[in-house]
Amino acid sequence: MTQIEINPGQLTNAARGLDQFVVPDLADAARRMADSYRLDPPGLGALLSFAEGYYNSVADYQLRNLETAVQVVESVAAGLRRTVANYHAAEQANVDMFLTPAADDPDGYLGGLGDAGFPRLFTDPLGGLDGLGDGAAEVLTVATQSMFVGLGVATAAMAPDYLPAPVTAAAMVANGFSVIEAARELGAVAATLEGSVIKKFDGYATGATAGWVDGSVVEYRDVVAEVSRELGQVQKALGALSASLLAVAGLLTAFWLAFIAFTAEFFVVILDLTLSSIGPQALVLQPIIQALGAAASASWLTATGTVITVATAAVTLLSGVVKEFAAVQTFDEQGDGTPDLRQIPIAWHSA
């Protein structure tokens, strides 16, 4: 039988540090993310709901990873205590806790799509209204967009060929303040993981190896390295989620500022031409009005398509297919929908 060789105090202190400092910080990070990543209705709008669904599925997967990380670190601490117990019993350093207990499974894309802001207006109207009512700025923003959509419809009443523009814009009404707030919160969680939590985990977990010369320390170091690597991937993914939301918010803001400025002026122009077309001038001015409406509509449909294309690209890059984006590595490495952290065996054995 191989005699275990450790410094019991180092392992005990490491386990205490993991339980008292790392676990609570991870639990708080998971709570903050759970409370903030969903976008209040109408989210990114009807036309971008499919992209928001993908964003939700990625965010939900990483949330499950964070929640699992709490159990993983608890298991590492428990394994250290068992190693100390084995030492006092003059036994081998056999710790085999297998996989971390299961947390909730990620919802996947369909769950993420159903959790998007626009569908929740219909599937959970009371919850959606409550969410929208959380801030006066959110209500004012959505109301302002809706008001100018209405002005666009009024313009289309005089120039029917313009109607596709306000109808499409209505499907682009988004909760910009909620998007920015979610981005800030995700960025803050990512910064906390990078600047504090991961460093604490590495510090306490590595500290246990001082004086540990039993062969099991090699396997223990592998476990610690794998957990640290996965936490780093979660941090980078959350940073990418935050950056993607900010990019989409910038696109939507630019679109709406331009649409609002154009709609007010265009309404006045069309109204003036319509009033002037009363009488004999109608034969000359009405074709001009309709031509202006058609041209403006085509222009805004093109602008809408550009926003959708760019916003979709920004969000779908989160898949990790383009690994250079924010240095994100492919998440869900096993490809089975199970958080990677749950699949790390917490085990080390004497050689």
mmCIF file of C-alpha atoms in Angstrom, residues 155 159-166 259 262 266 269-270 286-304:
data_model
loop_
_atom_site.group_PDB
_atom_site.id
_atom_site.type_symbol
_atom_site.label_atom_id
_atom_site.label_comp_id
_atom_site.label_asym_id
_atom_site.label_seq_id
_atom_site.Cartn_x
_atom_site.Cartn_y
_atom_site.Cartn_z
ATOM 1 C CA THR A 155 -47.749 58.773 -43.860
ATOM 2 C CA ALA A 159 -48.619 57.370 -49.820
ATOM 3 C CA PRO A 160 -49.670 53.672 -49.693
ATOM 4 C CA ASP A 161 -46.461 52.442 -51.312
ATOM 5 C CA TYR A 162 -44.650 53.561 -48.158
ATOM 6 C CA LEU A 163 -46.598 51.122 -45.939
ATOM 7 C CA PRO A 164 -43.987 48.296 -45.933
ATOM 8 C CA ALA A 165 -41.513 50.630 -44.192
ATOM 9 C CA PRO A 166 -43.501 51.327 -40.989
ATOM 10 C CA PHE A 259 -35.904 56.394 -38.793
ATOM 11 C CA PHE A 262 -36.635 60.742 -41.365
ATOM 12 C CA PHE A 266 -41.130 62.780 -44.483
ATOM 13 C CA VAL A 269 -43.354 66.564 -46.915
ATOM 14 C CA ILE A 270 -46.035 64.031 -47.862
ATOM 15 C CA GLN A 286 -50.220 62.135 -56.770
ATOM 16 C CA PRO A 287 -47.748 60.137 -58.909
ATOM 17 C CA ILE A 288 -44.926 62.088 -57.228
ATOM 18 C CA ILE A 289 -46.297 61.258 -53.774
ATOM 19 C CA GLN A 290 -46.540 57.566 -54.594
ATOM 20 C CA ALA A 291 -43.072 57.516 -56.166
ATOM 21 C CA LEU A 292 -41.578 59.155 -53.064
ATOM 22 C CA GLY A 293 -43.364 56.634 -50.851
ATOM 23 C CA ALA A 294 -42.097 53.688 -52.878
ATOM 24 C CA ALA A 295 -38.528 54.997 -52.942
ATOM 25 C CA ALA A 296 -38.516 55.705 -49.204
ATOM 26 C CA SER A 297 -39.992 52.293 -48.466
ATOM 27 C CA ALA A 298 -37.344 50.524 -50.550
ATOM 28 C CA SER A 299 -34.623 52.475 -48.782
ATOM 29 C CA TRP A 300 -35.854 51.539 -45.309
ATOM 30 C CA LEU A 301 -36.391 47.903 -46.224
ATOM 31 C CA THR A 302 -32.754 47.811 -47.357
ATOM 32 C CA ALA A 303 -31.633 49.442 -44.099
ATOM 33 C CA THR A 304 -33.677 46.942 -42.099
#
